[in-house]
Amino acid sequence: MENNICCQKSSEKDDGAYLHQINEQNGRNFNKANSLLSQAECAVLKMSEPMPCNAVPVHGYDFNVNLNDYSELFNSFATTGFQAKSFSDSVIQINKMLEEKKSIPDFEDPSLSEFEFPNFFRPKTGCTIFLAYTSNMVSSGLREVIRFLVEHNMASIAFHFLNFNQRKLILQLFINCHFQVDCLVTSAGGIEEDLIKCLAPTYLGDYRLDGAQLRQKGFNRIGNLLIPNRNYCLFEDWLMPILDKLVEEQTTQNVSWTPHKLIYRLGLEINCSQSIYYWAAKNKIPVFCPGITDGSLGDMLYFHSIHRSPLKLDIVEDVRLINDMAVKSIKTGMIILGAGLIKHHVCNANLMRNGANYSVFVNTAQEYDGSDAGALPDEAVSWGKIRSDAKPVKLFCDATIAFPLLVSQTFLQHHQQARAKNLSG
């Protein structure tokens, strides 16, 4: 009996110790859980530092408000974020170029107030704007947008025959009427596609059309665009007699041809108001094409050279002209649609003046492969192609979407304001 009582007491004592141990363990677990919860709360509910006084809240367009002017929608992009913000920054950059263009430099030496080219002179303004674009831009409907910028531009003026005061007066009239680009840079396709469209149209197609079937039918695909091969046959029929004349002038008159002189001549020969290069020739806007043989133009030059002595094109003269244009500018702005050769050619010209003052790049290329196409603007700053104090913008967007909208908020606005001012007296 006593043994049973002792065993019972011992058991109760053990149970008490066990319960005490359990309670201690639970307490430790509770404290540990509280500690983990506290850590989680600290991580999730970390206090922020105060935002700077100039911080801008994100806010998109409120369509509950009547949309009276699409400018209101585009203005809201400044606070929308992502590429909408880059679009807004691009508008700011281009408008700064155009505002700078309005300023009339005072030159002690009047000869410094113009750019001299073999076929023409072009007055300087406060900002020289370089527009560069790849061939697919001209294949698309952007051709008409680019043509607008070239069409409404400096008309032919015998500027170099005027004295300083006359030059200044003419330049003031020019500033009040025209706010567009000063120089074009493109690839061979960017030349030929424009000229070919004067002969026959390009058509809408589809990205998924079968390549073998298209080849059999004689259709060439550019994305979701189609160009009948017949268009290139028409181009050859039109171009070959012109090349004959150029070779004859090269031989009999000792004319030294360059890509930009060739493009100028083709613009005169096409004589079509739908053409970019018709207006470039008419309005004395230089067009540079560093890869002139890389396209149908190169094919035609090749075929033509088989039948007679070849046309010679001096690329060194052209690179000197575009570099001199950059060096002798007061300020410069670059607008580059697409990338690759055309982008680098303009940027490298601006290296000669320690960088462009304003820059807008519109493309979708990424920087991870080290390509020039994908490089962010800050990489160009490291090379001296964009000024260190500049605020360049890269807009990651299909240029066929972005550029018409950019023009509507920049060049078109200035053009319409100038027209209204001139009409009002």
Tab-separated table of C-alpha atoms in Angstrom:
chain	number	residue	atom	x	y	z
A	1	MET	CA	0.000	0.000	0.000
A	2	GLU	CA	2.763	2.382	0.993
A	3	ASN	CA	4.614	1.396	-2.141
A	4	ASN	CA	1.572	2.286	-4.237
A	5	ILE	CA	1.288	5.676	-2.558
A	6	CYS	CA	4.984	6.355	-3.126
A	7	CYS	CA	4.684	5.363	-6.763
A	8	GLN	CA	1.646	7.622	-7.170
A	9	LYS	CA	3.465	10.580	-5.624
A	10	SER	CA	6.477	9.899	-7.787
A	11	SER	CA	4.241	9.769	-10.845
A	12	GLU	CA	2.534	13.032	-9.905
A	13	LYS	CA	5.930	14.630	-9.402
A	14	ASP	CA	7.091	13.419	-12.794
A	15	ASP	CA	3.859	14.661	-14.399
A	16	GLY	CA	4.344	18.058	-12.806
A	17	ALA	CA	7.890	18.264	-14.049
A	18	TYR	CA	6.748	17.206	-17.513
A	19	LEU	CA	3.995	19.813	-17.563
A	20	HIS	CA	6.449	22.441	-16.400
A	21	GLN	CA	8.800	21.401	-19.186
A	22	ILE	CA	5.960	21.604	-21.709
A	23	ASN	CA	4.999	25.052	-20.476
A	24	GLU	CA	8.585	26.233	-20.721
A	25	GLN	CA	8.803	24.842	-24.251
A	26	ASN	CA	5.528	26.505	-25.204
A	27	GLY	CA	6.804	29.728	-23.740
A	28	ARG	CA	9.969	29.496	-25.761
A	29	ASN	CA	7.941	28.675	-28.894
A	30	PHE	CA	5.626	31.582	-28.165
A	31	ASN	CA	8.556	33.928	-27.704
A	32	LYS	CA	10.164	32.556	-30.849
A	33	ALA	CA	6.915	32.989	-32.786
A	34	ASN	CA	6.604	36.520	-31.471
A	35	SER	CA	10.173	37.173	-32.526
A	36	LEU	CA	9.572	35.780	-36.029
A	37	LEU	CA	6.321	37.743	-36.300
A	38	SER	CA	8.142	40.847	-35.213
A	39	GLN	CA	10.816	40.242	-37.851
A	40	ALA	CA	8.150	39.741	-40.515
A	41	GLU	CA	6.326	42.869	-39.440
A	42	CYS	CA	9.570	44.832	-39.519
A	43	ALA	CA	10.304	43.522	-43.017
A	44	VAL	CA	6.810	44.074	-44.424
A	45	LEU	CA	5.971	47.273	-42.577
A	46	LYS	CA	9.364	48.959	-42.913
A	47	MET	CA	8.983	52.693	-42.521
A	48	SER	CA	9.800	54.898	-45.533
A	49	GLU	CA	11.888	57.986	-45.563
A	50	PRO	CA	9.929	61.119	-46.550
A	51	MET	CA	9.606	61.585	-50.327
A	52	PRO	CA	11.457	64.584	-51.791
A	53	CYS	CA	9.410	67.760	-52.074
A	54	ASN	CA	9.578	67.601	-55.875
A	55	ALA	CA	8.401	63.957	-56.136
A	56	VAL	CA	5.650	63.543	-58.766
A	57	PRO	CA	2.648	61.292	-58.003
A	58	VAL	CA	1.667	58.763	-60.684
A	59	HIS	CA	-1.583	59.715	-62.389
A	60	GLY	CA	-3.041	58.757	-65.749
A	61	TYR	CA	-5.625	60.477	-67.904
A	62	ASP	CA	-9.144	60.603	-66.451
A	63	PHE	CA	-11.560	59.796	-69.272
A	64	ASN	CA	-14.440	61.016	-67.109
A	65	VAL	CA	-13.221	64.424	-68.234
A	66	ASN	CA	-14.236	65.310	-71.780
A	67	LEU	CA	-11.291	64.896	-74.136
A	68	ASN	CA	-11.309	68.157	-76.083
A	69	ASP	CA	-7.735	67.980	-77.289
A	70	TYR	CA	-5.475	64.947	-77.647
A	71	SER	CA	-2.646	67.092	-76.328
A	72	GLU	CA	-4.311	66.740	-72.920
A	73	LEU	CA	-4.005	62.958	-73.210
A	74	PHE	CA	-0.366	63.142	-74.299
A	75	ASN	CA	0.427	65.613	-71.521
A	76	SER	CA	-0.816	63.024	-69.021
A	77	PHE	CA	1.915	60.652	-70.226
A	78	ALA	CA	4.362	62.671	-68.121
A	79	THR	CA	2.841	61.174	-64.963
A	80	THR	CA	1.725	57.798	-66.338
A	81	GLY	CA	5.063	56.002	-65.971
A	82	PHE	CA	6.951	53.382	-68.023
A	83	GLN	CA	7.344	54.213	-71.736
A	84	ALA	CA	4.609	56.852	-71.557
A	85	LYS	CA	7.034	58.877	-69.414
A	86	SER	CA	9.793	58.274	-71.982
A	87	PHE	CA	7.410	59.530	-74.678
A	88	SER	CA	6.806	62.688	-72.668
A	89	ASP	CA	10.556	63.173	-72.164
A	90	SER	CA	11.064	62.727	-75.931
A	91	VAL	CA	8.532	65.474	-76.628
A	92	ILE	CA	10.418	67.765	-74.253
A	93	GLN	CA	13.751	67.020	-75.951
A	94	ILE	CA	12.446	67.644	-79.476
A	95	ASN	CA	10.663	70.841	-78.463
A	96	LYS	CA	13.914	72.081	-76.922
A	97	MET	CA	15.640	71.445	-80.256
A	98	LEU	CA	12.956	73.458	-82.023
A	99	GLU	CA	13.095	76.313	-79.515
A	100	GLU	CA	16.875	76.483	-79.880
A	101	LYS	CA	16.431	76.516	-83.656
A	102	LYS	CA	14.526	79.805	-83.365
A	103	SER	CA	17.552	81.645	-82.004
A	104	ILE	CA	19.533	83.512	-84.651
A	105	PRO	CA	23.287	83.395	-84.075
A	106	ASP	CA	25.347	86.557	-84.584
A	107	PHE	CA	28.365	85.765	-86.731
A	108	GLU	CA	31.187	88.276	-87.061
A	109	ASP	CA	32.161	86.456	-90.232
A	110	PRO	CA	29.050	86.043	-92.460
A	111	SER	CA	30.633	83.056	-94.191
A	112	LEU	CA	30.229	81.141	-90.921
A	113	SER	CA	26.451	81.592	-91.010
A	114	GLU	CA	25.807	78.778	-93.484
A	115	PHE	CA	26.685	75.187	-94.305
A	116	GLU	CA	28.298	74.753	-97.705
A	117	PHE	CA	27.539	71.694	-99.819
A	118	PRO	CA	28.626	70.943	-103.400
A	119	ASN	CA	25.162	71.685	-104.842
A	120	PHE	CA	23.809	74.268	-102.402
A	121	PHE	CA	24.227	76.342	-99.235
A	122	ARG	CA	22.062	75.957	-96.134
A	123	PRO	CA	21.687	78.643	-93.418
A	124	LYS	CA	22.622	77.820	-89.843
A	125	THR	CA	20.138	78.175	-87.019
A	126	GLY	CA	20.531	77.878	-83.271
A	127	CYS	CA	20.217	74.086	-83.440
A	128	THR	CA	20.985	71.702	-86.304
A	129	ILE	CA	18.594	68.739	-86.253
A	130	PHE	CA	19.756	65.391	-87.622
A	131	LEU	CA	16.996	62.887	-88.442
A	132	ALA	CA	18.115	59.303	-89.045
A	133	TYR	CA	15.924	56.321	-89.907
A	134	THR	CA	16.260	52.762	-91.165
A	135	SER	CA	14.806	51.485	-94.438
A	136	ASN	CA	11.782	49.792	-92.874
A	137	MET	CA	10.566	53.191	-91.701
A	138	VAL	CA	10.246	54.260	-95.334
A	139	SER	CA	8.697	50.915	-96.311
A	140	SER	CA	5.987	51.673	-93.754
A	141	GLY	CA	3.648	54.648	-93.604
A	142	LEU	CA	6.275	56.653	-91.732
A	143	ARG	CA	7.478	57.697	-95.168
A	144	GLU	CA	4.685	60.277	-95.302
A	145	VAL	CA	5.549	61.584	-91.825
A	146	ILE	CA	9.211	62.025	-92.769
A	147	ARG	CA	8.225	63.640	-96.064
A	148	PHE	CA	6.108	66.196	-94.162
A	149	LEU	CA	9.169	67.270	-92.176
A	150	VAL	CA	11.247	67.639	-95.340
A	151	GLU	CA	8.491	69.248	-97.403
A	152	HIS	CA	7.823	72.067	-94.920
A	153	ASN	CA	11.377	73.228	-94.711
A	154	MET	CA	13.846	75.755	-96.006
A	155	ALA	CA	13.090	76.751	-99.586
A	156	SER	CA	15.926	77.400	-102.003
A	157	ILE	CA	17.562	80.749	-101.259
A	158	ALA	CA	20.752	82.173	-102.730
A	159	PHE	CA	21.802	82.846	-99.149
A	160	HIS	CA	25.518	83.164	-99.826
A	161	PHE	CA	24.995	86.125	-102.177
A	162	LEU	CA	23.407	88.259	-99.428
A	163	ASN	CA	25.150	90.615	-97.009
A	164	PHE	CA	25.001	90.008	-93.255
A	165	ASN	CA	21.877	92.105	-92.572
A	166	GLN	CA	20.050	90.564	-95.514
A	167	ARG	CA	21.024	87.099	-94.316
A	168	LYS	CA	19.717	87.864	-90.845
A	169	LEU	CA	16.407	89.130	-92.225
A	170	ILE	CA	15.973	86.092	-94.466
A	171	LEU	CA	16.908	83.800	-91.608
A	172	GLN	CA	14.307	85.477	-89.385
A	173	LEU	CA	11.671	84.830	-92.054
A	174	PHE	CA	12.886	81.249	-92.306
A	175	ILE	CA	12.680	80.786	-88.532
A	176	ASN	CA	9.125	82.126	-88.473
A	177	CYS	CA	7.990	79.753	-91.211
A	178	HIS	CA	9.880	76.510	-90.831
A	179	PHE	CA	10.989	74.459	-87.853
A	180	GLN	CA	11.983	71.163	-89.341
A	181	VAL	CA	15.045	68.990	-89.866
A	182	ASP	CA	18.403	70.016	-91.353
A	183	CYS	CA	19.970	66.695	-92.324
A	184	LEU	CA	18.768	63.169	-93.133
A	185	VAL	CA	20.722	59.949	-92.657
A	186	THR	CA	19.359	56.613	-93.833
A	187	SER	CA	20.279	53.240	-95.291
A	188	ALA	CA	20.125	52.257	-98.973
A	189	GLY	CA	16.647	50.828	-98.482
A	190	GLY	CA	15.545	54.151	-97.035
A	191	ILE	CA	16.421	55.745	-100.392
A	192	GLU	CA	15.128	53.160	-102.841
A	193	GLU	CA	11.864	52.378	-101.006
A	194	ASP	CA	10.837	56.026	-101.263
A	195	LEU	CA	11.655	56.216	-104.975
A	196	ILE	CA	10.013	52.861	-105.710
A	197	LYS	CA	6.787	54.008	-104.039
A	198	CYS	CA	6.649	56.783	-106.639
A	199	LEU	CA	6.524	54.028	-109.284
A	200	ALA	CA	4.294	51.434	-107.584
A	201	PRO	CA	2.790	50.888	-104.115
A	202	THR	CA	3.774	48.691	-101.190
A	203	TYR	CA	0.909	46.621	-99.758
A	204	LEU	CA	-0.229	45.376	-96.361
A	205	GLY	CA	0.323	41.652	-95.799
A	206	ASP	CA	0.753	39.442	-92.743
A	207	TYR	CA	3.693	38.352	-90.596
A	208	ARG	CA	2.770	34.682	-91.006
A	209	LEU	CA	2.550	34.424	-94.787
A	210	ASP	CA	4.549	31.460	-96.065
A	211	GLY	CA	7.950	32.564	-97.400
A	212	ALA	CA	8.256	29.816	-100.027
A	213	GLN	CA	4.822	30.610	-101.456
A	214	LEU	CA	5.583	34.328	-101.511
A	215	ARG	CA	8.846	33.675	-103.332
A	216	GLN	CA	7.033	31.579	-105.928
A	217	LYS	CA	4.571	34.418	-106.510
A	218	GLY	CA	7.274	37.104	-106.620
A	219	PHE	CA	6.261	38.932	-103.448
A	220	ASN	CA	8.876	40.240	-100.999
A	221	ARG	CA	7.829	40.488	-97.341
A	222	ILE	CA	8.941	43.188	-94.894
A	223	GLY	CA	7.230	42.278	-91.622
A	224	ASN	CA	3.540	42.549	-92.467
A	225	LEU	CA	4.181	44.519	-95.675
A	226	LEU	CA	4.459	43.114	-99.197
A	227	ILE	CA	6.422	44.509	-102.142
A	228	PRO	CA	5.797	42.868	-105.528
A	229	ASN	CA	9.124	42.122	-107.195
A	230	ARG	CA	7.753	43.906	-110.245
A	231	ASN	CA	8.338	47.140	-108.305
A	232	TYR	CA	12.080	46.510	-108.375
A	233	CYS	CA	11.913	45.801	-112.102
A	234	LEU	CA	10.237	49.179	-112.582
A	235	PHE	CA	12.942	50.729	-110.414
A	236	GLU	CA	15.641	49.232	-112.619
A	237	ASP	CA	13.939	50.538	-115.778
A	238	TRP	CA	13.808	54.022	-114.251
A	239	LEU	CA	17.290	54.040	-112.707
A	240	MET	CA	19.514	52.606	-115.445
A	241	PRO	CA	19.209	55.543	-117.899
A	242	ILE	CA	19.996	57.924	-115.027
A	243	LEU	CA	23.117	55.954	-114.135
A	244	ASP	CA	24.130	56.155	-117.802
A	245	LYS	CA	23.930	59.952	-117.607
A	246	LEU	CA	25.878	60.065	-114.341
A	247	VAL	CA	28.699	57.963	-115.782
A	248	GLU	CA	28.765	60.175	-118.857
A	249	GLU	CA	29.083	63.294	-116.667
A	250	GLN	CA	31.752	61.527	-114.636
A	251	THR	CA	33.704	60.819	-117.816
A	252	THR	CA	33.172	63.969	-119.871
A	253	GLN	CA	32.817	66.620	-117.138
A	254	ASN	CA	35.032	65.022	-114.494
A	255	VAL	CA	32.153	65.067	-111.978
A	256	SER	CA	33.087	63.449	-108.672
A	257	TRP	CA	29.976	61.651	-107.462
A	258	THR	CA	29.224	60.891	-103.820
A	259	PRO	CA	26.251	59.089	-102.251
A	260	HIS	CA	24.681	62.384	-101.181
A	261	LYS	CA	25.114	63.884	-104.678
A	262	LEU	CA	23.547	60.748	-106.169
A	263	ILE	CA	20.551	61.010	-103.825
A	264	TYR	CA	20.178	64.711	-104.620
A	265	ARG	CA	20.115	63.917	-108.338
A	266	LEU	CA	17.634	61.060	-107.904
A	267	GLY	CA	15.352	63.399	-105.963
A	268	LEU	CA	15.392	65.834	-108.878
A	269	GLU	CA	14.888	63.067	-111.440
A	270	ILE	CA	11.916	61.439	-109.683
A	271	ASN	CA	10.046	64.785	-109.757
A	272	CYS	CA	7.248	63.448	-107.541
A	273	SER	CA	5.779	65.471	-104.673
A	274	GLN	CA	5.118	62.253	-102.717
A	275	SER	CA	8.859	61.628	-102.435
A	276	ILE	CA	11.032	62.458	-99.428
A	277	TYR	CA	14.037	63.027	-101.679
A	278	TYR	CA	12.181	65.221	-104.154
A	279	TRP	CA	11.567	67.645	-101.287
A	280	ALA	CA	15.051	67.154	-99.862
A	281	ALA	CA	16.527	68.194	-103.213
A	282	LYS	CA	14.072	71.051	-103.652
A	283	ASN	CA	14.570	72.406	-100.125
A	284	LYS	CA	18.348	71.860	-100.061
A	285	ILE	CA	18.457	69.297	-97.255
A	286	PRO	CA	21.507	67.012	-97.393
A	287	VAL	CA	20.853	63.269	-97.270
A	288	PHE	CA	23.673	60.940	-96.269
A	289	CYS	CA	23.703	57.188	-96.835
A	290	PRO	CA	26.889	55.494	-95.588
A	291	GLY	CA	25.665	52.067	-96.766
A	292	ILE	CA	24.523	53.105	-100.245
A	293	THR	CA	25.363	49.735	-101.860
A	294	ASP	CA	23.548	47.612	-99.251
A	295	GLY	CA	20.211	47.234	-101.023
A	296	SER	CA	18.515	47.370	-104.392
A	297	LEU	CA	20.546	50.461	-105.264
A	298	GLY	CA	23.669	48.373	-104.801
A	299	ASP	CA	22.180	45.650	-107.003
A	300	MET	CA	21.536	48.187	-109.765
A	301	LEU	CA	25.017	49.671	-109.449
A	302	TYR	CA	26.424	46.151	-109.727
A	303	PHE	CA	24.367	45.273	-112.830
A	304	HIS	CA	25.165	48.636	-114.403
A	305	SER	CA	28.912	48.199	-113.828
A	306	ILE	CA	28.902	44.923	-115.790
A	307	HIS	CA	27.753	46.606	-118.987
A	308	ARG	CA	29.938	49.723	-118.868
A	309	SER	CA	32.599	51.492	-116.808
A	310	PRO	CA	31.319	51.779	-113.248
A	311	LEU	CA	29.975	54.824	-111.489
A	312	LYS	CA	32.409	55.845	-108.751
A	313	LEU	CA	31.083	57.162	-105.439
A	314	ASP	CA	33.413	59.010	-103.060
A	315	ILE	CA	32.348	58.132	-99.504
A	316	VAL	CA	35.184	60.146	-97.921
A	317	GLU	CA	33.781	63.441	-99.204
A	318	ASP	CA	30.427	62.602	-97.652
A	319	VAL	CA	31.810	61.704	-94.234
A	320	ARG	CA	33.700	64.981	-94.229
A	321	LEU	CA	30.528	66.907	-95.081
A	322	ILE	CA	28.406	65.405	-92.296
A	323	ASN	CA	31.221	65.712	-89.754
A	324	ASP	CA	31.800	69.346	-90.742
A	325	MET	CA	28.083	70.005	-90.409
A	326	ALA	CA	28.149	68.743	-86.828
A	327	VAL	CA	31.379	70.546	-85.931
A	328	LYS	CA	30.221	73.898	-87.328
A	329	SER	CA	26.775	73.797	-85.682
A	330	ILE	CA	25.889	76.031	-82.736
A	331	LYS	CA	23.994	73.198	-81.055
A	332	THR	CA	22.810	69.847	-82.382
A	333	GLY	CA	19.880	67.517	-81.870
A	334	MET	CA	19.603	63.879	-82.948
A	335	ILE	CA	16.336	62.052	-83.637
A	336	ILE	CA	17.051	58.439	-84.547
A	337	LEU	CA	14.372	55.937	-85.601
A	338	GLY	CA	15.732	52.410	-85.516
A	339	ALA	CA	19.408	51.758	-85.019
A	340	GLY	CA	22.523	50.160	-86.469
A	341	LEU	CA	24.553	51.982	-89.104
A	342	ILE	CA	22.345	55.062	-89.330
A	343	LYS	CA	22.420	55.578	-85.572
A	344	HIS	CA	26.171	55.258	-85.319
A	345	HIS	CA	26.810	57.500	-88.330
A	346	VAL	CA	24.952	60.441	-86.782
A	347	CYS	CA	26.346	59.839	-83.300
A	348	ASN	CA	29.888	59.594	-84.636
A	349	ALA	CA	29.520	62.877	-86.521
A	350	ASN	CA	28.474	64.494	-83.242
A	351	LEU	CA	31.533	63.024	-81.537
A	352	MET	CA	33.540	65.511	-83.629
A	353	ARG	CA	31.939	68.350	-81.619
A	354	ASN	CA	32.177	66.578	-78.248
A	355	GLY	CA	28.595	65.351	-78.390
A	356	ALA	CA	25.040	66.315	-79.292
A	357	ASN	CA	23.075	68.632	-77.022
A	358	TYR	CA	19.737	66.866	-77.479
A	359	SER	CA	19.001	63.250	-78.390
A	360	VAL	CA	15.953	61.031	-78.866
A	361	PHE	CA	16.297	57.358	-79.805
A	362	VAL	CA	13.229	55.318	-80.761
A	363	ASN	CA	13.817	51.575	-81.013
A	364	THR	CA	13.173	48.290	-79.222
A	365	ALA	CA	16.735	46.901	-79.135
A	366	GLN	CA	18.193	45.698	-75.827
A	367	GLU	CA	21.700	46.391	-74.538
A	368	TYR	CA	22.597	42.899	-73.323
A	369	ASP	CA	24.484	41.773	-76.455
A	370	GLY	CA	26.726	44.835	-76.528
A	371	SER	CA	25.325	46.022	-79.862
A	372	ASP	CA	25.318	49.671	-80.859
A	373	ALA	CA	21.630	49.259	-81.674
A	374	GLY	CA	20.715	48.289	-78.125
A	375	ALA	CA	23.097	50.623	-76.318
A	376	LEU	CA	21.485	53.043	-73.907
A	377	PRO	CA	22.239	56.760	-74.425
A	378	ASP	CA	24.618	56.843	-71.472
A	379	GLU	CA	26.964	54.561	-73.411
A	380	ALA	CA	27.160	57.238	-76.118
A	381	VAL	CA	27.981	59.776	-73.390
A	382	SER	CA	31.019	57.659	-72.483
A	383	TRP	CA	32.240	57.941	-76.097
A	384	GLY	CA	31.687	61.698	-76.278
A	385	LYS	CA	28.845	61.362	-78.794
A	386	ILE	CA	26.317	62.948	-76.427
A	387	ARG	CA	27.258	65.809	-74.103
A	388	SER	CA	27.725	64.990	-70.434
A	389	ASP	CA	25.173	67.619	-69.377
A	390	ALA	CA	22.560	66.458	-71.919
A	391	LYS	CA	19.357	64.622	-71.003
A	392	PRO	CA	18.995	62.070	-73.818
A	393	VAL	CA	15.965	59.794	-74.051
A	394	LYS	CA	15.556	56.265	-75.343
A	395	LEU	CA	11.933	55.435	-76.095
A	396	PHE	CA	11.379	51.672	-76.246
A	397	CYS	CA	8.556	51.568	-78.776
A	398	ASP	CA	7.726	50.642	-82.360
A	399	ALA	CA	8.569	53.819	-84.253
A	400	THR	CA	5.498	53.435	-86.481
A	401	ILE	CA	3.442	54.073	-83.334
A	402	ALA	CA	5.674	56.546	-81.546
A	403	PHE	CA	6.979	58.860	-84.266
A	404	PRO	CA	3.671	60.137	-85.717
A	405	LEU	CA	2.564	60.927	-82.170
A	406	LEU	CA	5.869	62.659	-81.427
A	407	VAL	CA	5.575	64.763	-84.583
A	408	SER	CA	1.998	65.718	-83.661
A	409	GLN	CA	3.209	67.125	-80.340
A	410	THR	CA	6.367	68.820	-81.610
A	411	PHE	CA	7.029	69.681	-85.256
A	412	LEU	CA	3.357	69.980	-86.168
A	413	GLN	CA	2.613	72.273	-83.224
A	414	HIS	CA	5.441	74.634	-84.185
A	415	HIS	CA	4.465	74.488	-87.858
A	416	GLN	CA	0.837	75.373	-87.119
A	417	GLN	CA	1.817	78.168	-84.740
A	418	ALA	CA	4.105	79.651	-87.382
A	419	ARG	CA	1.396	79.465	-90.045
A	420	ALA	CA	-1.118	81.128	-87.741
A	421	LYS	CA	1.401	83.866	-86.923
A	422	ASN	CA	2.131	84.502	-90.593
A	423	LEU	CA	-1.563	84.571	-91.523
A	424	SER	CA	-2.304	87.057	-88.744
A	425	GLY	CA	0.294	89.404	-90.154
